[in-house]
């Protein structure tokens, strides 16, 4: 399969830190080691041939059967070259922590807070890692697969479960 | 003269001011939706702002994992409830990408037309609401009147005004009804009249201009730092519209412009939205011109039976003459009959529900339907994940769908367009006076449903 | 007013107050979600809720008679709703607008309140997702009937 310029460049530069590089359903993706998240993102943003200037989204997926359990998913978009790329970062459950991207994109702030809220993945170096969609007294992280869909934790009113 | 006086006052008696904290929301008339903004005031000026969201968190993403691939469609209606059709199509497009299917040409045009109508309603609501908050109640009433015209069109096609659930994976629920094109053109003409009136009422209105111009200025750098998209980004002059940059459906065959602003303030955002509506209406008209026409006429002479009649007959064993007789679907399902369905939806039986008359009249259709909707059966995209972006009314609306090869989506993530904008909101508030919060917040067009999901 | 004649008098007065009250509903729209769009449509010229004397929204709970709870209430928002209800002066009524507020609707999950009647008392339930403006007007008329028929001077 012919790799696009983004993936080729990444492979050249960060070959040892990438677990997988490829194309699926028309999307470019690569799986990276979590220690290199910031460097890779900076490279994507600043390299004159890539210029991924938009951090479109940060989210995560929970695979309870897999080791490592979580996968943090980043989507980048390059307006000058009209390209999209997806970065996936596997994260262990008992050490669920990824470096934050706030130093590169301020928009990462809220996205990372949401991932923390929903999945319980920490972002090291994040200045304000609080819950964003739920309330502080909420226990657990609802988008994990082991959180029951209707386990309620009401603040007022009857405590039904 | 006046300034001198003021200067004197300031120098002679320095006024000591205490900073004041003020919470706006979660239920406040100007926060249409529920959001809380904690501002710190120094006199009239905002010196700090904290935005708290999540009051409308309804677990969209968790709910989507509970059923099959058709299950999230009603939930997507309620993401951006001002332009639900775009969310519908965005989700369907993501799943179609997973399934690697191509929808029919006519269906693409239908989706384009419906998205653009939806975009018009969204911008109408946004401008109307933010004008009302500045005191222009007339404008609000006018725009709601125009929105009602379009709601009626949408209702004609989908059967609902707001929560439409119009899309199906691989097609749409039903084709356009009789004479829809004519009605649409009429409604667009009336909408244009209203917009013209509003333009004359607002655009050169001194009060409106002064409240909007130079307020809530956003620079391209900040916008890109935060990942802001949509009219908000375009108002600061960055030309990014998903419809142009990575065209989907048939946007690349249609001729439209992307209005850009210069200063990135509230006034530019207002103008961008106003111009965008005009472009959307142009797209609708062009799409009608170019749409592949099919023979859409139901022959009433053949007198097909009603489904209920047929069912009753077959209950009493009179199945003899029933074979291969065509039936009328229920009136509530109008537009989903075979003739319509064949033109619009893909013939792939593993993806689409069969036309209703087949479900009601023959065993193959019934089984097909049954297989599609039963738990454990139904649509099974191959293992994998995709991200698809469409241009929502507020910006890039993305759906990231992960399939594990079963009939349930493993994960559905919606990339909400107004989330980054809300994250950046303090930048547009700090340094302005308290009263400027209202127009700035209005121009963000926060939609609770998609912000908190 | 406990004289025998007073009975007649108070019942007439009751009726009159009821009549006055039912046509001067000051509502507090607690708008959170999609139903708000239909609420707006109802309030605007096309459907014109003003015909029923309920055209004036008050955005302070202390000035309002009827609390319109429009849209999904999440657990995060529930304390705010309760506080607003508590701040309203008697007599007060609550309208649950949309199926989310009636029963939780199809959001049966960890984030949402299953019907606001688990938190505050409700007088009129308007079902629909969202209810059509006609349904809203019907619900409003039911509320007016209820206001008219209840004892006013308790
Ligand atoms: S009842 Fe339906 S339309 Fe109303 S808030 Fe709930 S989901 Fe939205």
JSON list of N, CA and C in Angstrom, two decimals, chain B residues 179-238:
[
{"chain": "B", "resi": 179, "resn": "UNK", "atom": "N", "xyz": [-44.80, 17.75, -5.41]},
{"chain": "B", "resi": 179, "resn": "UNK", "atom": "CA", "xyz": [-44.66, 19.21, -5.59]},
{"chain": "B", "resi": 179, "resn": "UNK", "atom": "C", "xyz": [-43.78, 19.87, -4.55]},
{"chain": "B", "resi": 180, "resn": "UNK", "atom": "N", "xyz": [-42.85, 19.12, -4.05]},
{"chain": "B", "resi": 180, "resn": "UNK", "atom": "CA", "xyz": [-42.02, 19.68, -2.99]},
{"chain": "B", "resi": 180, "resn": "UNK", "atom": "C", "xyz": [-41.14, 20.81, -3.53]},
{"chain": "B", "resi": 181, "resn": "UNK", "atom": "N", "xyz": [-40.67, 20.62, -4.75]},
{"chain": "B", "resi": 181, "resn": "UNK", "atom": "CA", "xyz": [-39.79, 21.63, -5.32]},
{"chain": "B", "resi": 181, "resn": "UNK", "atom": "C", "xyz": [-40.49, 22.98, -5.40]},
{"chain": "B", "resi": 182, "resn": "UNK", "atom": "N", "xyz": [-41.74, 22.92, -5.85]},
{"chain": "B", "resi": 182, "resn": "UNK", "atom": "CA", "xyz": [-42.48, 24.17, -6.00]},
{"chain": "B", "resi": 182, "resn": "UNK", "atom": "C", "xyz": [-42.64, 24.85, -4.64]},
{"chain": "B", "resi": 183, "resn": "UNK", "atom": "N", "xyz": [-43.02, 24.03, -3.68]},
{"chain": "B", "resi": 183, "resn": "UNK", "atom": "CA", "xyz": [-43.22, 24.58, -2.33]},
{"chain": "B", "resi": 183, "resn": "UNK", "atom": "C", "xyz": [-41.93, 25.17, -1.78]},
{"chain": "B", "resi": 184, "resn": "UNK", "atom": "N", "xyz": [-40.84, 24.47, -2.04]},
{"chain": "B", "resi": 184, "resn": "UNK", "atom": "CA", "xyz": [-39.57, 24.96, -1.51]},
{"chain": "B", "resi": 184, "resn": "UNK", "atom": "C", "xyz": [-39.21, 26.29, -2.12]},
{"chain": "B", "resi": 185, "resn": "UNK", "atom": "N", "xyz": [-39.37, 26.36, -3.43]},
{"chain": "B", "resi": 185, "resn": "UNK", "atom": "CA", "xyz": [-39.00, 27.63, -4.08]},
{"chain": "B", "resi": 185, "resn": "UNK", "atom": "C", "xyz": [-39.85, 28.77, -3.53]},
{"chain": "B", "resi": 186, "resn": "UNK", "atom": "N", "xyz": [-41.10, 28.48, -3.30]},
{"chain": "B", "resi": 186, "resn": "UNK", "atom": "CA", "xyz": [-41.97, 29.51, -2.74]},
{"chain": "B", "resi": 186, "resn": "UNK", "atom": "C", "xyz": [-41.49, 29.91, -1.33]},
{"chain": "B", "resi": 187, "resn": "UNK", "atom": "N", "xyz": [-41.20, 28.90, -0.54]},
{"chain": "B", "resi": 187, "resn": "UNK", "atom": "CA", "xyz": [-40.77, 29.19, 0.83]},
{"chain": "B", "resi": 187, "resn": "UNK", "atom": "C", "xyz": [-39.46, 29.95, 0.83]},
{"chain": "B", "resi": 188, "resn": "UNK", "atom": "N", "xyz": [-38.58, 29.60, -0.08]},
{"chain": "B", "resi": 188, "resn": "UNK", "atom": "CA", "xyz": [-37.30, 30.33, -0.13]},
{"chain": "B", "resi": 188, "resn": "UNK", "atom": "C", "xyz": [-37.54, 31.77, -0.54]},
{"chain": "B", "resi": 189, "resn": "UNK", "atom": "N", "xyz": [-38.48, 31.96, -1.44]},
{"chain": "B", "resi": 189, "resn": "UNK", "atom": "CA", "xyz": [-38.74, 33.35, -1.83]},
{"chain": "B", "resi": 189, "resn": "UNK", "atom": "C", "xyz": [-39.23, 34.14, -0.63]},
{"chain": "B", "resi": 190, "resn": "UNK", "atom": "N", "xyz": [-40.13, 33.52, 0.12]},
{"chain": "B", "resi": 190, "resn": "UNK", "atom": "CA", "xyz": [-40.65, 34.24, 1.29]},
{"chain": "B", "resi": 190, "resn": "UNK", "atom": "C", "xyz": [-39.55, 34.46, 2.33]},
{"chain": "B", "resi": 191, "resn": "UNK", "atom": "N", "xyz": [-38.68, 33.45, 2.47]},
{"chain": "B", "resi": 191, "resn": "UNK", "atom": "CA", "xyz": [-37.59, 33.61, 3.42]},
{"chain": "B", "resi": 191, "resn": "UNK", "atom": "C", "xyz": [-36.67, 34.75, 3.00]},
{"chain": "B", "resi": 192, "resn": "UNK", "atom": "N", "xyz": [-36.42, 34.82, 1.69]},
{"chain": "B", "resi": 192, "resn": "UNK", "atom": "CA", "xyz": [-35.56, 35.91, 1.21]},
{"chain": "B", "resi": 192, "resn": "UNK", "atom": "C", "xyz": [-36.17, 37.26, 1.53]},
{"chain": "B", "resi": 193, "resn": "UNK", "atom": "N", "xyz": [-37.50, 37.34, 1.37]},
{"chain": "B", "resi": 193, "resn": "UNK", "atom": "CA", "xyz": [-38.15, 38.62, 1.70]},
{"chain": "B", "resi": 193, "resn": "UNK", "atom": "C", "xyz": [-37.90, 38.97, 3.17]},
{"chain": "B", "resi": 194, "resn": "UNK", "atom": "N", "xyz": [-38.08, 37.97, 4.03]},
{"chain": "B", "resi": 194, "resn": "UNK", "atom": "CA", "xyz": [-37.87, 38.23, 5.45]},
{"chain": "B", "resi": 194, "resn": "UNK", "atom": "C", "xyz": [-36.43, 38.65, 5.71]},
{"chain": "B", "resi": 195, "resn": "UNK", "atom": "N", "xyz": [-35.51, 37.94, 5.06]},
{"chain": "B", "resi": 195, "resn": "UNK", "atom": "CA", "xyz": [-34.11, 38.27, 5.29]},
{"chain": "B", "resi": 195, "resn": "UNK", "atom": "C", "xyz": [-33.79, 39.68, 4.81]},
{"chain": "B", "resi": 196, "resn": "UNK", "atom": "N", "xyz": [-34.44, 40.04, 3.74]},
{"chain": "B", "resi": 196, "resn": "UNK", "atom": "CA", "xyz": [-34.23, 41.38, 3.24]},
{"chain": "B", "resi": 196, "resn": "UNK", "atom": "C", "xyz": [-34.71, 42.41, 4.26]},
{"chain": "B", "resi": 197, "resn": "UNK", "atom": "N", "xyz": [-35.88, 42.14, 4.82]},
{"chain": "B", "resi": 197, "resn": "UNK", "atom": "CA", "xyz": [-36.41, 43.03, 5.85]},
{"chain": "B", "resi": 197, "resn": "UNK", "atom": "C", "xyz": [-35.46, 43.11, 7.04]},
{"chain": "B", "resi": 198, "resn": "UNK", "atom": "N", "xyz": [-34.98, 41.94, 7.44]},
{"chain": "B", "resi": 198, "resn": "UNK", "atom": "CA", "xyz": [-34.10, 41.90, 8.60]},
{"chain": "B", "resi": 198, "resn": "UNK", "atom": "C", "xyz": [-32.80, 42.64, 8.30]},
{"chain": "B", "resi": 199, "resn": "UNK", "atom": "N", "xyz": [-32.34, 42.44, 7.08]},
{"chain": "B", "resi": 199, "resn": "UNK", "atom": "CA", "xyz": [-31.13, 43.14, 6.67]},
{"chain": "B", "resi": 199, "resn": "UNK", "atom": "C", "xyz": [-31.32, 44.63, 6.81]},
{"chain": "B", "resi": 200, "resn": "UNK", "atom": "N", "xyz": [-32.48, 45.10, 6.37]},
{"chain": "B", "resi": 200, "resn": "UNK", "atom": "CA", "xyz": [-32.70, 46.54, 6.45]},
{"chain": "B", "resi": 200, "resn": "UNK", "atom": "C", "xyz": [-32.89, 47.00, 7.88]},
{"chain": "B", "resi": 201, "resn": "UNK", "atom": "N", "xyz": [-33.45, 46.11, 8.70]},
{"chain": "B", "resi": 201, "resn": "UNK", "atom": "CA", "xyz": [-33.67, 46.49, 10.10]},
{"chain": "B", "resi": 201, "resn": "UNK", "atom": "C", "xyz": [-32.39, 46.51, 10.90]},
{"chain": "B", "resi": 202, "resn": "UNK", "atom": "N", "xyz": [-31.51, 45.57, 10.62]},
{"chain": "B", "resi": 202, "resn": "UNK", "atom": "CA", "xyz": [-30.37, 45.39, 11.52]},
{"chain": "B", "resi": 202, "resn": "UNK", "atom": "C", "xyz": [-29.06, 45.94, 10.98]},
{"chain": "B", "resi": 203, "resn": "UNK", "atom": "N", "xyz": [-28.74, 45.61, 9.73]},
{"chain": "B", "resi": 203, "resn": "UNK", "atom": "CA", "xyz": [-27.36, 45.77, 9.29]},
{"chain": "B", "resi": 203, "resn": "UNK", "atom": "C", "xyz": [-26.87, 47.19, 9.46]},
{"chain": "B", "resi": 204, "resn": "UNK", "atom": "N", "xyz": [-27.70, 48.15, 9.16]},
{"chain": "B", "resi": 204, "resn": "UNK", "atom": "CA", "xyz": [-27.22, 49.52, 9.30]},
{"chain": "B", "resi": 204, "resn": "UNK", "atom": "C", "xyz": [-27.82, 50.22, 10.51]},
{"chain": "B", "resi": 205, "resn": "UNK", "atom": "N", "xyz": [-28.39, 49.42, 11.38]},
{"chain": "B", "resi": 205, "resn": "UNK", "atom": "CA", "xyz": [-28.98, 49.98, 12.58]},
{"chain": "B", "resi": 205, "resn": "UNK", "atom": "C", "xyz": [-27.87, 50.45, 13.51]},
{"chain": "B", "resi": 206, "resn": "UNK", "atom": "N", "xyz": [-27.95, 51.70, 13.90]},
{"chain": "B", "resi": 206, "resn": "UNK", "atom": "CA", "xyz": [-26.86, 52.29, 14.68]},
{"chain": "B", "resi": 206, "resn": "UNK", "atom": "C", "xyz": [-26.61, 51.51, 15.98]},
{"chain": "B", "resi": 207, "resn": "UNK", "atom": "N", "xyz": [-27.69, 51.23, 16.68]},
{"chain": "B", "resi": 207, "resn": "UNK", "atom": "CA", "xyz": [-27.52, 50.58, 17.99]},
{"chain": "B", "resi": 207, "resn": "UNK", "atom": "C", "xyz": [-26.91, 49.20, 17.80]},
{"chain": "B", "resi": 208, "resn": "UNK", "atom": "N", "xyz": [-27.49, 48.47, 16.86]},
{"chain": "B", "resi": 208, "resn": "UNK", "atom": "CA", "xyz": [-27.01, 47.12, 16.60]},
{"chain": "B", "resi": 208, "resn": "UNK", "atom": "C", "xyz": [-25.54, 47.17, 16.20]},
{"chain": "B", "resi": 209, "resn": "UNK", "atom": "N", "xyz": [-25.21, 48.07, 15.29]},
{"chain": "B", "resi": 209, "resn": "UNK", "atom": "CA", "xyz": [-23.84, 48.17, 14.81]},
{"chain": "B", "resi": 209, "resn": "UNK", "atom": "C", "xyz": [-22.88, 48.46, 15.96]},
{"chain": "B", "resi": 210, "resn": "UNK", "atom": "N", "xyz": [-23.26, 49.42, 16.79]},
{"chain": "B", "resi": 210, "resn": "UNK", "atom": "CA", "xyz": [-22.35, 49.79, 17.87]},
{"chain": "B", "resi": 210, "resn": "UNK", "atom": "C", "xyz": [-22.16, 48.67, 18.88]},
{"chain": "B", "resi": 211, "resn": "UNK", "atom": "N", "xyz": [-23.22, 47.91, 19.08]},
{"chain": "B", "resi": 211, "resn": "UNK", "atom": "CA", "xyz": [-23.08, 46.82, 20.05]},
{"chain": "B", "resi": 211, "resn": "UNK", "atom": "C", "xyz": [-22.28, 45.65, 19.48]},
{"chain": "B", "resi": 212, "resn": "UNK", "atom": "N", "xyz": [-22.29, 45.50, 18.17]},
{"chain": "B", "resi": 212, "resn": "UNK", "atom": "CA", "xyz": [-21.65, 44.33, 17.57]},
{"chain": "B", "resi": 212, "resn": "UNK", "atom": "C", "xyz": [-20.24, 44.62, 17.05]},
{"chain": "B", "resi": 213, "resn": "UNK", "atom": "N", "xyz": [-20.03, 45.77, 16.50]},
{"chain": "B", "resi": 213, "resn": "UNK", "atom": "CA", "xyz": [-18.76, 46.06, 15.85]},
{"chain": "B", "resi": 213, "resn": "UNK", "atom": "C", "xyz": [-17.64, 46.17, 16.87]},
{"chain": "B", "resi": 214, "resn": "UNK", "atom": "N", "xyz": [-16.56, 45.48, 16.61]},
{"chain": "B", "resi": 214, "resn": "UNK", "atom": "CA", "xyz": [-15.41, 45.59, 17.49]},
{"chain": "B", "resi": 214, "resn": "UNK", "atom": "C", "xyz": [-15.56, 44.89, 18.82]},
{"chain": "B", "resi": 215, "resn": "UNK", "atom": "N", "xyz": [-16.60, 44.10, 18.96]},
{"chain": "B", "resi": 215, "resn": "UNK", "atom": "CA", "xyz": [-16.83, 43.40, 20.22]},
{"chain": "B", "resi": 215, "resn": "UNK", "atom": "C", "xyz": [-16.57, 41.92, 20.02]},
{"chain": "B", "resi": 216, "resn": "UNK", "atom": "N", "xyz": [-15.95, 41.32, 20.99]},
{"chain": "B", "resi": 216, "resn": "UNK", "atom": "CA", "xyz": [-15.69, 39.88, 20.91]},
{"chain": "B", "resi": 216, "resn": "UNK", "atom": "C", "xyz": [-14.76, 39.51, 19.79]},
{"chain": "B", "resi": 217, "resn": "UNK", "atom": "N", "xyz": [-13.71, 40.30, 19.62]},
{"chain": "B", "resi": 217, "resn": "UNK", "atom": "CA", "xyz": [-12.84, 40.08, 18.47]},
{"chain": "B", "resi": 217, "resn": "UNK", "atom": "C", "xyz": [-12.04, 38.79, 18.63]},
{"chain": "B", "resi": 218, "resn": "UNK", "atom": "N", "xyz": [-12.01, 38.03, 17.56]},
{"chain": "B", "resi": 218, "resn": "UNK", "atom": "CA", "xyz": [-11.28, 36.77, 17.57]},
{"chain": "B", "resi": 218, "resn": "UNK", "atom": "C", "xyz": [-10.25, 36.84, 16.46]},
{"chain": "B", "resi": 219, "resn": "UNK", "atom": "N", "xyz": [-9.01, 36.53, 16.79]},
{"chain": "B", "resi": 219, "resn": "UNK", "atom": "CA", "xyz": [-7.98, 36.55, 15.75]},
{"chain": "B", "resi": 219, "resn": "UNK", "atom": "C", "xyz": [-7.85, 35.16, 15.15]},
{"chain": "B", "resi": 220, "resn": "UNK", "atom": "N", "xyz": [-7.36, 35.07, 13.92]},
{"chain": "B", "resi": 220, "resn": "UNK", "atom": "CA", "xyz": [-7.20, 33.75, 13.31]},
{"chain": "B", "resi": 220, "resn": "UNK", "atom": "C", "xyz": [-6.30, 32.85, 14.15]},
{"chain": "B", "resi": 221, "resn": "UNK", "atom": "N", "xyz": [-5.29, 33.42, 14.79]},
{"chain": "B", "resi": 221, "resn": "UNK", "atom": "CA", "xyz": [-4.37, 32.59, 15.56]},
{"chain": "B", "resi": 221, "resn": "UNK", "atom": "C", "xyz": [-5.11, 31.90, 16.70]},
{"chain": "B", "resi": 222, "resn": "UNK", "atom": "N", "xyz": [-5.89, 32.69, 17.43]},
{"chain": "B", "resi": 222, "resn": "UNK", "atom": "CA", "xyz": [-6.62, 32.10, 18.55]},
{"chain": "B", "resi": 222, "resn": "UNK", "atom": "C", "xyz": [-7.58, 31.05, 18.05]},
{"chain": "B", "resi": 223, "resn": "UNK", "atom": "N", "xyz": [-8.26, 31.36, 16.97]},
{"chain": "B", "resi": 223, "resn": "UNK", "atom": "CA", "xyz": [-9.25, 30.42, 16.45]},
{"chain": "B", "resi": 223, "resn": "UNK", "atom": "C", "xyz": [-8.60, 29.09, 16.11]},
{"chain": "B", "resi": 224, "resn": "UNK", "atom": "N", "xyz": [-7.43, 29.15, 15.48]},
{"chain": "B", "resi": 224, "resn": "UNK", "atom": "CA", "xyz": [-6.79, 27.90, 15.07]},
{"chain": "B", "resi": 224, "resn": "UNK", "atom": "C", "xyz": [-6.20, 27.19, 16.28]},
{"chain": "B", "resi": 225, "resn": "UNK", "atom": "N", "xyz": [-5.67, 27.95, 17.23]},
{"chain": "B", "resi": 225, "resn": "UNK", "atom": "CA", "xyz": [-5.18, 27.35, 18.47]},
{"chain": "B", "resi": 225, "resn": "UNK", "atom": "C", "xyz": [-6.24, 26.50, 19.14]},
{"chain": "B", "resi": 226, "resn": "UNK", "atom": "N", "xyz": [-7.45, 26.98, 19.08]},
{"chain": "B", "resi": 226, "resn": "UNK", "atom": "CA", "xyz": [-8.51, 26.26, 19.78]},
{"chain": "B", "resi": 226, "resn": "UNK", "atom": "C", "xyz": [-9.24, 25.26, 18.89]},
{"chain": "B", "resi": 227, "resn": "UNK", "atom": "N", "xyz": [-8.95, 25.27, 17.62]},
{"chain": "B", "resi": 227, "resn": "UNK", "atom": "CA", "xyz": [-9.67, 24.35, 16.73]},
{"chain": "B", "resi": 227, "resn": "UNK", "atom": "C", "xyz": [-11.08, 24.81, 16.43]},
{"chain": "B", "resi": 228, "resn": "UNK", "atom": "N", "xyz": [-11.30, 26.11, 16.43]},
{"chain": "B", "resi": 228, "resn": "UNK", "atom": "CA", "xyz": [-12.62, 26.63, 16.12]},
{"chain": "B", "resi": 228, "resn": "UNK", "atom": "C", "xyz": [-12.87, 26.49, 14.62]},
{"chain": "B", "resi": 229, "resn": "UNK", "atom": "N", "xyz": [-14.07, 26.13, 14.24]},
{"chain": "B", "resi": 229, "resn": "UNK", "atom": "CA", "xyz": [-14.40, 25.99, 12.82]},
{"chain": "B", "resi": 229, "resn": "UNK", "atom": "C", "xyz": [-15.72, 26.71, 12.56]},
{"chain": "B", "resi": 230, "resn": "UNK", "atom": "N", "xyz": [-16.17, 26.62, 11.33]},
{"chain": "B", "resi": 230, "resn": "UNK", "atom": "CA", "xyz": [-17.49, 27.14, 11.02]},
{"chain": "B", "resi": 230, "resn": "UNK", "atom": "C", "xyz": [-17.52, 28.63, 10.82]},
{"chain": "B", "resi": 231, "resn": "UNK", "atom": "N", "xyz": [-18.72, 29.24, 10.91]},
{"chain": "B", "resi": 231, "resn": "UNK", "atom": "CA", "xyz": [-18.84, 30.68, 10.68]},
{"chain": "B", "resi": 231, "resn": "UNK", "atom": "C", "xyz": [-17.94, 31.48, 11.61]},
{"chain": "B", "resi": 232, "resn": "UNK", "atom": "N", "xyz": [-17.70, 30.96, 12.78]},
{"chain": "B", "resi": 232, "resn": "UNK", "atom": "CA", "xyz": [-16.87, 31.68, 13.74]},
{"chain": "B", "resi": 232, "resn": "UNK", "atom": "C", "xyz": [-15.44, 31.83, 13.20]},
{"chain": "B", "resi": 233, "resn": "UNK", "atom": "N", "xyz": [-14.92, 30.76, 12.64]},
{"chain": "B", "resi": 233, "resn": "UNK", "atom": "CA", "xyz": [-13.57, 30.82, 12.08]},
{"chain": "B", "resi": 233, "resn": "UNK", "atom": "C", "xyz": [-13.56, 31.66, 10.81]},
{"chain": "B", "resi": 234, "resn": "UNK", "atom": "N", "xyz": [-14.57, 31.48, 10.00]},
{"chain": "B", "resi": 234, "resn": "UNK", "atom": "CA", "xyz": [-14.59, 32.19, 8.73]},
{"chain": "B", "resi": 234, "resn": "UNK", "atom": "C", "xyz": [-14.74, 33.69, 8.93]},
{"chain": "B", "resi": 235, "resn": "UNK", "atom": "N", "xyz": [-15.37, 34.08, 10.04]},
{"chain": "B", "resi": 235, "resn": "UNK", "atom": "CA", "xyz": [-15.52, 35.51, 10.27]},
{"chain": "B", "resi": 235, "resn": "UNK", "atom": "C", "xyz": [-14.18, 36.16, 10.54]},
{"chain": "B", "resi": 236, "resn": "UNK", "atom": "N", "xyz": [-13.17, 35.38, 10.92]},
{"chain": "B", "resi": 236, "resn": "UNK", "atom": "CA", "xyz": [-11.86, 36.04, 11.06]},
{"chain": "B", "resi": 236, "resn": "UNK", "atom": "C", "xyz": [-11.03, 35.83, 9.81]},
{"chain": "B", "resi": 237, "resn": "UNK", "atom": "N", "xyz": [-11.62, 35.43, 8.74]},
{"chain": "B", "resi": 237, "resn": "UNK", "atom": "CA", "xyz": [-10.92, 35.46, 7.47]},
{"chain": "B", "resi": 237, "resn": "UNK", "atom": "C", "xyz": [-10.24, 34.16, 7.08]},
{"chain": "B", "resi": 238, "resn": "UNK", "atom": "N", "xyz": [-10.37, 33.12, 7.88]},
{"chain": "B", "resi": 238, "resn": "UNK", "atom": "CA", "xyz": [-9.76, 31.85, 7.50]},
{"chain": "B", "resi": 238, "resn": "UNK", "atom": "C", "xyz": [-10.76, 31.07, 6.65]}
]
